[in-house]
GROMACS .gro file of C-alpha atoms in nm:
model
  378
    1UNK     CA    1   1.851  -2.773  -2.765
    2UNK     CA    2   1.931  -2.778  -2.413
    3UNK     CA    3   1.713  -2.426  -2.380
    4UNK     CA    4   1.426  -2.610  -2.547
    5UNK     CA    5   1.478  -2.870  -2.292
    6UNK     CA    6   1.461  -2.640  -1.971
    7UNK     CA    7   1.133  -2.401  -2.158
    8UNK     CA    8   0.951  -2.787  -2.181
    9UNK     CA    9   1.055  -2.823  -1.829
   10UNK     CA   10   0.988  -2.526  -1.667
   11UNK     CA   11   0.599  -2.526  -1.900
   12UNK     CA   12   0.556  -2.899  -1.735
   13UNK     CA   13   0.604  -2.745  -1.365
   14UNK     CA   14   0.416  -2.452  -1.447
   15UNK     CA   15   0.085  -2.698  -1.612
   16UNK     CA   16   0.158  -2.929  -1.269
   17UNK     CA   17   0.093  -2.615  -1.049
   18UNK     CA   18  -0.217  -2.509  -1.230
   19UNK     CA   19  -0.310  -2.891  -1.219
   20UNK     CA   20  -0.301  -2.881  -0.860
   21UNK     CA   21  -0.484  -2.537  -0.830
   22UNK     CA   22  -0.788  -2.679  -0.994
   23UNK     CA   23  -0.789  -3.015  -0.803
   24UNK     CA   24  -0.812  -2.772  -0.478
   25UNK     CA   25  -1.075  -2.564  -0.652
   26UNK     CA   26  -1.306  -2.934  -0.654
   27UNK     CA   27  -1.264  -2.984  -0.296
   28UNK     CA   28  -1.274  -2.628  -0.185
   29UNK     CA   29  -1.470  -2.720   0.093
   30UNK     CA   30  -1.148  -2.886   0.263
   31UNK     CA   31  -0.998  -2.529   0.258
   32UNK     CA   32  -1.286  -2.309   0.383
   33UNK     CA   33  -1.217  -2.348   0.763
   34UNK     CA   34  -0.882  -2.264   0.685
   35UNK     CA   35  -0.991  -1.933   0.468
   36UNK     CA   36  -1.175  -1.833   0.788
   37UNK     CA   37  -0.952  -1.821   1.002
   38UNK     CA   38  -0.739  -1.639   0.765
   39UNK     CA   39  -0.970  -1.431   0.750
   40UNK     CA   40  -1.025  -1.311   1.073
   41UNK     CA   41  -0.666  -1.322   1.190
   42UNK     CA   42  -0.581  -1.100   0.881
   43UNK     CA   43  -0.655  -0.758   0.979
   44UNK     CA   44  -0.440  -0.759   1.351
   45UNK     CA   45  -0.197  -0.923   1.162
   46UNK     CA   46  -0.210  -0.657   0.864
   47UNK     CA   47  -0.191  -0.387   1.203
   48UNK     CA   48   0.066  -0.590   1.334
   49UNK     CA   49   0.287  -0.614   1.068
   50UNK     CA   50   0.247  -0.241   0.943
   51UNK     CA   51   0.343  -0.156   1.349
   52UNK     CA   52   0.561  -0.301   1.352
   53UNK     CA   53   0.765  -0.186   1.048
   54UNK     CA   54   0.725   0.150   1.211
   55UNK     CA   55   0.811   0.147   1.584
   56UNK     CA   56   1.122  -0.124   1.525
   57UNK     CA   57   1.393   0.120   1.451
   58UNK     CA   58   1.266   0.330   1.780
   59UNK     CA   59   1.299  -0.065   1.932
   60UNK     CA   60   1.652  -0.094   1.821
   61UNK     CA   61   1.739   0.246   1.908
   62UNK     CA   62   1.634   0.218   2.288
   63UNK     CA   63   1.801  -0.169   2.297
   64UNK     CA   64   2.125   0.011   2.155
   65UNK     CA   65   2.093   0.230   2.422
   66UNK     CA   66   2.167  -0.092   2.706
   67UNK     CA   67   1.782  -0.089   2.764
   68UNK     CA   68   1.607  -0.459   2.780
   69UNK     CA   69   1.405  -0.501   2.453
   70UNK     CA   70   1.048  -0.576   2.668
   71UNK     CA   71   1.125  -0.264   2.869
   72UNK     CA   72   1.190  -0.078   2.588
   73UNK     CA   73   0.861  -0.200   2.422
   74UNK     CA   74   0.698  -0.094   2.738
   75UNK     CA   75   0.778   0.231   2.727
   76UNK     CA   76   0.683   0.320   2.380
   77UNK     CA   77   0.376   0.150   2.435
   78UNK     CA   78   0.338   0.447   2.736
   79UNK     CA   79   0.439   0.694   2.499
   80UNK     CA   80   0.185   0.571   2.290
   81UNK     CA   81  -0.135   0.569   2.523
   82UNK     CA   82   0.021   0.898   2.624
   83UNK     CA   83  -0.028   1.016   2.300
   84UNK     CA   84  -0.364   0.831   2.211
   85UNK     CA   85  -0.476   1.025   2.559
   86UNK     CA   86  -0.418   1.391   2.431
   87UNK     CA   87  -0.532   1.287   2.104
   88UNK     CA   88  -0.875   1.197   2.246
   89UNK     CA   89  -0.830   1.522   2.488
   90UNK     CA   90  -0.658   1.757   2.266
   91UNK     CA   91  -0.780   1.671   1.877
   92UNK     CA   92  -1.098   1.467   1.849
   93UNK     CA   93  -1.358   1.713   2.042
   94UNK     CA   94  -1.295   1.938   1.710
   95UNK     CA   95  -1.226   1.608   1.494
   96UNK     CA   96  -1.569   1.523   1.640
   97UNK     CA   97  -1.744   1.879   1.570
   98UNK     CA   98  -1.679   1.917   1.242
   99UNK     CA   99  -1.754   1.558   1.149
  100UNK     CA  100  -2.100   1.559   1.321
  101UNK     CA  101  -2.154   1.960   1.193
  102UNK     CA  102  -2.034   1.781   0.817
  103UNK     CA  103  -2.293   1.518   0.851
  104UNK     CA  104  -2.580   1.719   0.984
  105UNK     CA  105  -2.549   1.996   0.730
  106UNK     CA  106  -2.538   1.728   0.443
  107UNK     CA  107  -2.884   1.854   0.240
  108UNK     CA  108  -2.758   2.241   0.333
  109UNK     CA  109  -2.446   2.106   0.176
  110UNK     CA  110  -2.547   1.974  -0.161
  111UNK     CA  111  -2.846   2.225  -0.155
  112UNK     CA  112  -2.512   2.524  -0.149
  113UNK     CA  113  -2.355   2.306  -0.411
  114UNK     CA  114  -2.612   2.286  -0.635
  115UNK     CA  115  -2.654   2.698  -0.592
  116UNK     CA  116  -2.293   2.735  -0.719
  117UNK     CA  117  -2.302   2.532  -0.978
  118UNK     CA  118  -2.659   2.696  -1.145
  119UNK     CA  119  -2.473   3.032  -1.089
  120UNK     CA  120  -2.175   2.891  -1.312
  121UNK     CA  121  -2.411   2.762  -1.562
  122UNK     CA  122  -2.495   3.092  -1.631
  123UNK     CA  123  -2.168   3.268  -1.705
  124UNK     CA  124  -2.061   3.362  -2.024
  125UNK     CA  125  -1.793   3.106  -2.019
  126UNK     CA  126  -1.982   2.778  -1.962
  127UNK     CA  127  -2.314   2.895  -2.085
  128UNK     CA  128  -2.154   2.846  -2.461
  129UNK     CA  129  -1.949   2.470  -2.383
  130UNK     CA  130  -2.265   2.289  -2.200
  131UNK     CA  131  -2.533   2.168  -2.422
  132UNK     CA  132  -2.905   2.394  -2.326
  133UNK     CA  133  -3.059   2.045  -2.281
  134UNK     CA  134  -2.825   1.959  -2.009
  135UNK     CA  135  -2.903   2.062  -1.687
  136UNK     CA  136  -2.550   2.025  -1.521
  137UNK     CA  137  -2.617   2.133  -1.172
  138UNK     CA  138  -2.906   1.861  -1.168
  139UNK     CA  139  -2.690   1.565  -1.270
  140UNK     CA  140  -2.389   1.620  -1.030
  141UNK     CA  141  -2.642   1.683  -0.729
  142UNK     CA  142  -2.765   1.342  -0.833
  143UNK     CA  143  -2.436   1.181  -0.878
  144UNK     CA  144  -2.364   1.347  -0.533
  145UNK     CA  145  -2.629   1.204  -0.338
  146UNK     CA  146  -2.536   0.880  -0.512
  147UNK     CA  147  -2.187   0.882  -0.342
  148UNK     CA  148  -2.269   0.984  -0.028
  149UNK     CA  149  -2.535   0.716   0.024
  150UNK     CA  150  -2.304   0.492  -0.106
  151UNK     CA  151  -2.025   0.624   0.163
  152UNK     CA  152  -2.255   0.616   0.451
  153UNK     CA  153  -2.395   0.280   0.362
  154UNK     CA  154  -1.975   0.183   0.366
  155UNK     CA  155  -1.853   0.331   0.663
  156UNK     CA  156  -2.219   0.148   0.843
  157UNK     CA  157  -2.064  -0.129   0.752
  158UNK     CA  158  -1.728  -0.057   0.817
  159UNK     CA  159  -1.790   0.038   1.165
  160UNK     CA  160  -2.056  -0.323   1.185
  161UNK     CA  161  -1.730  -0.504   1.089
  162UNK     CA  162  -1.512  -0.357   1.377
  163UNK     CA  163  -1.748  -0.362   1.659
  164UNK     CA  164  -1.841  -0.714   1.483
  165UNK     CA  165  -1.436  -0.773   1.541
  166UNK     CA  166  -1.376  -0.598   1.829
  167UNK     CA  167  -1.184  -0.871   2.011
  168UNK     CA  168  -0.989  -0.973   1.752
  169UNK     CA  169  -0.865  -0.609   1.706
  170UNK     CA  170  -0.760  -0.570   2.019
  171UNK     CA  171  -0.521  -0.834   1.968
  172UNK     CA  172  -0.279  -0.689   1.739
  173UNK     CA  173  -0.094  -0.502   2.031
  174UNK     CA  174  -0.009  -0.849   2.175
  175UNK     CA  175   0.075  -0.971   1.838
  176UNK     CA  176   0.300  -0.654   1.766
  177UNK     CA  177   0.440  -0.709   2.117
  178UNK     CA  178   0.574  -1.027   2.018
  179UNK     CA  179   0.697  -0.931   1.694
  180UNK     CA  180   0.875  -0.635   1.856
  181UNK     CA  181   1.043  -0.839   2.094
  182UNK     CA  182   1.137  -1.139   1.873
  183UNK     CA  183   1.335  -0.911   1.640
  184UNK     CA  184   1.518  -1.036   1.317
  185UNK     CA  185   1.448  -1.419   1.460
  186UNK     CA  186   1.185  -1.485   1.247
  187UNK     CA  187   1.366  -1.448   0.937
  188UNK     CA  188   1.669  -1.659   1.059
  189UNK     CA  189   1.347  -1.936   1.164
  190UNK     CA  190   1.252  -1.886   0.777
  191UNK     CA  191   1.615  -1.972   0.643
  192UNK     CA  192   1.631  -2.251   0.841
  193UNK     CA  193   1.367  -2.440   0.593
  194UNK     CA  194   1.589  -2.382   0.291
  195UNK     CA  195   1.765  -2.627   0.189
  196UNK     CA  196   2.161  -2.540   0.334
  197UNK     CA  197   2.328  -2.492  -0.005
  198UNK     CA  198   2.065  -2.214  -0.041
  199UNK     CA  199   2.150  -2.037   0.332
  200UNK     CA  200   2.281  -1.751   0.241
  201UNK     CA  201   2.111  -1.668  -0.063
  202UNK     CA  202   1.815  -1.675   0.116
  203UNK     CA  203   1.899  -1.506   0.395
  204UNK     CA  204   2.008  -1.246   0.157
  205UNK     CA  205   1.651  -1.264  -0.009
  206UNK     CA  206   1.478  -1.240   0.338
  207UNK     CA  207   1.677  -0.914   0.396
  208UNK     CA  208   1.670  -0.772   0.129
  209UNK     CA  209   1.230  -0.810   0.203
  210UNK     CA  210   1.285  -0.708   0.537
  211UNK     CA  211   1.482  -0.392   0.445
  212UNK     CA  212   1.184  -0.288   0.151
  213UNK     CA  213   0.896  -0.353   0.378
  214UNK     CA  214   1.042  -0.092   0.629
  215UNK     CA  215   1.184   0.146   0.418
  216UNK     CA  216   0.810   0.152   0.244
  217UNK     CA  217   0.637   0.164   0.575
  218UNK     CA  218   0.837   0.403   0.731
  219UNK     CA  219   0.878   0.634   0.452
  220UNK     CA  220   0.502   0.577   0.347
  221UNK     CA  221   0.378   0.750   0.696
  222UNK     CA  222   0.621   1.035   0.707
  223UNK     CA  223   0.569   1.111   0.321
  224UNK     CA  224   0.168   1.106   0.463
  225UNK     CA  225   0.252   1.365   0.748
  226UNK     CA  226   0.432   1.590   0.509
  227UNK     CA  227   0.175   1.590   0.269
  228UNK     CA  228  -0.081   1.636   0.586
  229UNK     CA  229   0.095   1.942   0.749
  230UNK     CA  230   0.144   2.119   0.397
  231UNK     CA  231  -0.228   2.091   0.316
  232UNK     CA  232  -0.351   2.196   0.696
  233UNK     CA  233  -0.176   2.486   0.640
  234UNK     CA  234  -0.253   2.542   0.334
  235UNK     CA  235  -0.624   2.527   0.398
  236UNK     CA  236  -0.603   2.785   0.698
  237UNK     CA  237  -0.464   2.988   0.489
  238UNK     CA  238  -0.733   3.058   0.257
  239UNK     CA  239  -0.973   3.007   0.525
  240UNK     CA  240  -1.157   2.636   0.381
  241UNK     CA  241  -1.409   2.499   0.641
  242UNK     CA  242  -1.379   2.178   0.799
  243UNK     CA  243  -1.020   2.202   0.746
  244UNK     CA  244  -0.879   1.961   1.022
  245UNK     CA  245  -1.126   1.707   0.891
  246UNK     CA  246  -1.047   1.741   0.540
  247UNK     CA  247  -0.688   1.678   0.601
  248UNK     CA  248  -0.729   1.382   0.817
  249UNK     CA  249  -0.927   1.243   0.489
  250UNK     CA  250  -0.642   1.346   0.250
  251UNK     CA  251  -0.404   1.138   0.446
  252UNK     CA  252  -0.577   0.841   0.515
  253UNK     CA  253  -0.706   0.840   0.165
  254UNK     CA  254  -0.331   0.892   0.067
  255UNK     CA  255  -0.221   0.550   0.188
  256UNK     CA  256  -0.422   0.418  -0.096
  257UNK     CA  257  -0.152   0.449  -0.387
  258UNK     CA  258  -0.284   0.637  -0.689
  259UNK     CA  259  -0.664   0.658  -0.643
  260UNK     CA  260  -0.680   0.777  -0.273
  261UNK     CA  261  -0.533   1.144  -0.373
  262UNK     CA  262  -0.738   1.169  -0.618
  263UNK     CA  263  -1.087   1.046  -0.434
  264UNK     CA  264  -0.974   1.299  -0.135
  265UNK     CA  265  -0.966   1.603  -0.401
  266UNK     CA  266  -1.339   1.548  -0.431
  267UNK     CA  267  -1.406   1.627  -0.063
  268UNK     CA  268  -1.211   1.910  -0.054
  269UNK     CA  269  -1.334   2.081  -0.410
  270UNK     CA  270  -1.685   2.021  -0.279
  271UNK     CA  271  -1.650   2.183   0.044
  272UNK     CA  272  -1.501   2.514  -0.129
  273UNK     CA  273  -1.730   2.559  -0.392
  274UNK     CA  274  -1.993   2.586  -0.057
  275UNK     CA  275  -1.805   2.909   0.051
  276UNK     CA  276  -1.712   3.010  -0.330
  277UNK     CA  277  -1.604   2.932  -0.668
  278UNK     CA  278  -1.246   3.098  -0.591
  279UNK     CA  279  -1.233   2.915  -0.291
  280UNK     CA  280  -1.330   2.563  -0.447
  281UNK     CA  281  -1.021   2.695  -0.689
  282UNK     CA  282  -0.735   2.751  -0.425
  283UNK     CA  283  -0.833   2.472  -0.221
  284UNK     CA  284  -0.725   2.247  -0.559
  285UNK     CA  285  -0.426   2.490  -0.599
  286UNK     CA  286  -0.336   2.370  -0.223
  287UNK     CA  287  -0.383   2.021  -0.273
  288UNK     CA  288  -0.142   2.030  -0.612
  289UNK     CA  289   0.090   2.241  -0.467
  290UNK     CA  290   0.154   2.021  -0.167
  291UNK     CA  291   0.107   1.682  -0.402
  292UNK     CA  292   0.397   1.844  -0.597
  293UNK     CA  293   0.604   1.917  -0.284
  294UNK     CA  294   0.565   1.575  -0.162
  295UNK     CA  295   0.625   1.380  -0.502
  296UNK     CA  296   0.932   1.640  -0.591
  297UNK     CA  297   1.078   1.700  -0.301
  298UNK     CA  298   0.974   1.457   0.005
  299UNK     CA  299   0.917   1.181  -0.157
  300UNK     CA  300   1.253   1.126  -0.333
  301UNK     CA  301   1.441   1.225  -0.001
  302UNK     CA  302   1.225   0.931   0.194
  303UNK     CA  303   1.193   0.652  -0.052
  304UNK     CA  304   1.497   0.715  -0.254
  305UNK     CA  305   1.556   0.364  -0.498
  306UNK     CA  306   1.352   0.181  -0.236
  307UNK     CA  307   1.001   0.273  -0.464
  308UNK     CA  308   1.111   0.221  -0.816
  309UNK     CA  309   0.777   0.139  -0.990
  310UNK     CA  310   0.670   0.260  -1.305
  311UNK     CA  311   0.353   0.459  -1.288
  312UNK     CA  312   0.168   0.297  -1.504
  313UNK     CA  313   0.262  -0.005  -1.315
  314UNK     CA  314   0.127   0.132  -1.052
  315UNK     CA  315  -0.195   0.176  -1.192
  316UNK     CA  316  -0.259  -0.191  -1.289
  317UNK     CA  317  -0.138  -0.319  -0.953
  318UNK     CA  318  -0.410  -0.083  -0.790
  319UNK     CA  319  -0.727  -0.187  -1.040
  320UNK     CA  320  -0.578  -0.574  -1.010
  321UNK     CA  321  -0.565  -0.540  -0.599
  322UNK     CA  322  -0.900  -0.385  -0.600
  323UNK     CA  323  -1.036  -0.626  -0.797
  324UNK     CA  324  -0.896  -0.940  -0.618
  325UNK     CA  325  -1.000  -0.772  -0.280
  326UNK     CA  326  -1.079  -0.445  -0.222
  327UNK     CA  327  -1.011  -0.194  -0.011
  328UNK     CA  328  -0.761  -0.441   0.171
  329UNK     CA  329  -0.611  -0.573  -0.169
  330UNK     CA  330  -0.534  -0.241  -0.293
  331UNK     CA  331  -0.334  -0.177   0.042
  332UNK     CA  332  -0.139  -0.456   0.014
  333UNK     CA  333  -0.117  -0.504  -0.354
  334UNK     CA  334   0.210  -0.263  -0.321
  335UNK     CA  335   0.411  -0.429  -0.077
  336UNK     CA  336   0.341  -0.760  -0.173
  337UNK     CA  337   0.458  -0.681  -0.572
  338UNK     CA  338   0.801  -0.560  -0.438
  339UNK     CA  339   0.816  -0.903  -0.210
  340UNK     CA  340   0.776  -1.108  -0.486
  341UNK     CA  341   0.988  -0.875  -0.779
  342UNK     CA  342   1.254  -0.935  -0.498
  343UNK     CA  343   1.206  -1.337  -0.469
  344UNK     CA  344   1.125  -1.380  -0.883
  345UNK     CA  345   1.446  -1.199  -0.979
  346UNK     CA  346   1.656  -1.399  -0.731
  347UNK     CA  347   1.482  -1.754  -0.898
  348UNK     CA  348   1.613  -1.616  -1.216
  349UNK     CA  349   1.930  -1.592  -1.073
  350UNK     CA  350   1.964  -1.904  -0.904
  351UNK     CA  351   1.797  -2.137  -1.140
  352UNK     CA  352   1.755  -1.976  -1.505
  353UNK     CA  353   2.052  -1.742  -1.576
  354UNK     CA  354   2.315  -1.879  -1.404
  355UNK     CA  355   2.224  -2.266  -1.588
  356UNK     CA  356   2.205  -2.063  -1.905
  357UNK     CA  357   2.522  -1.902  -1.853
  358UNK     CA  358   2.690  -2.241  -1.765
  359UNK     CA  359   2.571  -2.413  -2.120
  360UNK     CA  360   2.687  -2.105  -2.276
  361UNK     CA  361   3.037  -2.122  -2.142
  362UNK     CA  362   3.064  -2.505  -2.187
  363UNK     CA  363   3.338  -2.562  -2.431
  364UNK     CA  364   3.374  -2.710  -2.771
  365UNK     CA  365   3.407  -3.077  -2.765
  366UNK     CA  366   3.791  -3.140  -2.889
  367UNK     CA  367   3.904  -3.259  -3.209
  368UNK     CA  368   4.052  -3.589  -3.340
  369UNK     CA  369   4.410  -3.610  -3.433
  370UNK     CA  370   4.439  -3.537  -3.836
  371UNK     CA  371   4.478  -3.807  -4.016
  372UNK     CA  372   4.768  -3.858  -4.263
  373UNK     CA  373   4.689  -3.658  -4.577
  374UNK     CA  374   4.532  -3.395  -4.391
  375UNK     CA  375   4.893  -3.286  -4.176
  376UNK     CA  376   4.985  -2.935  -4.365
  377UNK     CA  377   5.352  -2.974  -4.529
  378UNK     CA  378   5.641  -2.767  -4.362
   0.00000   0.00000   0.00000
């Protein structure tokens, strides 16, 4: 009974909460300056936030080290314009040529593809699985063009929206700056608005966040690189064109979980069936071999308990980001499921299980003294 009495409870909350959802959905208009301004603050803060994940432990090093926290900031900020400097000096000139070389050779491109792909048509081994009213070649030069208007149309607007944002951009450094220097105050500023019976549970929650988002960060950049460096040289090797470039895809394409390796492999096929068919071949050999390295090998090393999600899991979380908000949902979609998996399960703790425990445990009520007749005989 008292289980039925917490399940009407809890279902009364829960109908409140959507009660007051759909009272905001009337007046929506109330909320819109507010959605605006989230808005635009949320891609430096996005920048901020990820930066931050990743240059704190080189923060904490240099302070452990008797260096002030804002010089120390300082001076990875050098090392970073140092580095941003021989990029641009060192890297993008051939970053540059093969992108522009890429983009002017398009119709040469898909013309080449098309070639290869009538030549396969007619060997012996397709010739008898594809249908003789199905002109293969035709269709995927089609479905080609398709995507690559659709990508250029994407990255025009992608590159509208940051010069459109410029400014606002720009100010994730001093965000990050701040955030660096701060340090672990802002979650002790968080606990303080729990109630103080609730302290140190969640200070333990805010932690226990704090230690996830890094270790998924962190580990999400260097499992990148790995994958990065195996495939660069894995492309020299058999001699793929617009190698550098390709890579720099893969890798950026990698940060989106699940669909991003497998968008990049399109590139990369694409590109080798230009030179040849065996080419098109080992350049998918290289991209599963080092996939297999880095899920096998790197991966568990990096991540170790940190990213225990079930595939599958994985997969709806990606559709149900990308669906709520595109490209930027399915980047966050990740670390915001382990942020609340972390603050659900400790609820449950608090509130459900341990009150469900206690009316467990709660003992019989006692018994009356026997009456007369019923006291056994010696």
């Amino acid at each position: 009974m008292a289980k039925l009495n917490l399940f009407i409870r809890v279902c009364i909350a829960v109908l409140l909460v959507l009660g007051i959802i759909y009272v905001g959905s009337l007046v929506d208009f109330i909320f819109t300056p507010v959605i605006s301004l989230f808005n635009v603050v949320m891609v430096p803060l996005m920048l901020a936030v990820f930066f931050y994940y990743l240059l704190r432990p080189l923060i904490d090093f240099l302070s452990s080290r008797k260096l002030k926290r804002t010089l120390a900031i300082l001076l990875v900020y050098l090392v970073i314009a140092v580095l941003l400097l021989g990029f641009t000096v060192g890297v993008w000139p051939s970053l540059q040529s093969q992108l522009l070389n890429l983009v002017n050779n398009m119709p040469g491109v898909l013309r080449a593809v098309g070639e290869q792909l009538s030549k396969l048509e007619n060997t012996e081994l397709l010739s008898g699985l594809i249908p003789e009213n199905m002109n293969l070649s035709s269709q995927l030069i089609g479905y080609l063009n398709t995507g690559f208007s659709l990508a250029t149309g994407y990255v025009s607007g992608l590159f509208s929206f940051v010069s459109n944002f410029a400014i606002v951009l720009f100010t994730f450094p001093i965000l990050l700056f701040y955030m660096l220097k701060e340090g672990g105050k802002f979650g002790d500023k968080l606990v303080s608005f729990f109630p103080k019976r609730y302290h140190e549970e969640g200070a333990g929650v805010v932690a226990e966040i704090d230690n996830v988002m890094g270790s998924f960060i962190v580990g999400r950049v260097l499992v990148n690189l790995a994958l990065g460096v195996l495939m660069y040289i894995g492309f020299l090797f058999i001699g793929l064109p617009y190698a550098l470039l390709l890579t720099l895809v893969a890798v950026l394409m990698n940060f989106i979980p699940f669909i991003g390796a497998i968008l990049s492999t399109v590139p990369i096929f694409i590109i080798g069936l230009i030179e040849s068919p065996s080419t098109a071949v080992w350049s998918i050999v290289v991209v599963l071999v080092a996939q297999q390295i880095q899920d096998n090998l790197v991966a568990p090393y990096i991540f170790g308990k940190s990213m225990d999600i079930h595939p599958l899991t994985t997969i709806i979380l990606v559709l149900a980001g990308g669906d709520f908000g595109g490209i930027i949902g399915i980047l966050v979609i990740i670390p915001v499921y382990m942020m609340l998996k972390i603050i659900i399960v400790k609820l449950y703790q608090l509130f459900l299980r341990k009150r469900w425990d206690e009316e467990e445990a709660e003992p019989a009520a006692p018994m009356g003294p026997l009456e007369p007749e019923q006291v056994p005989e010696a």
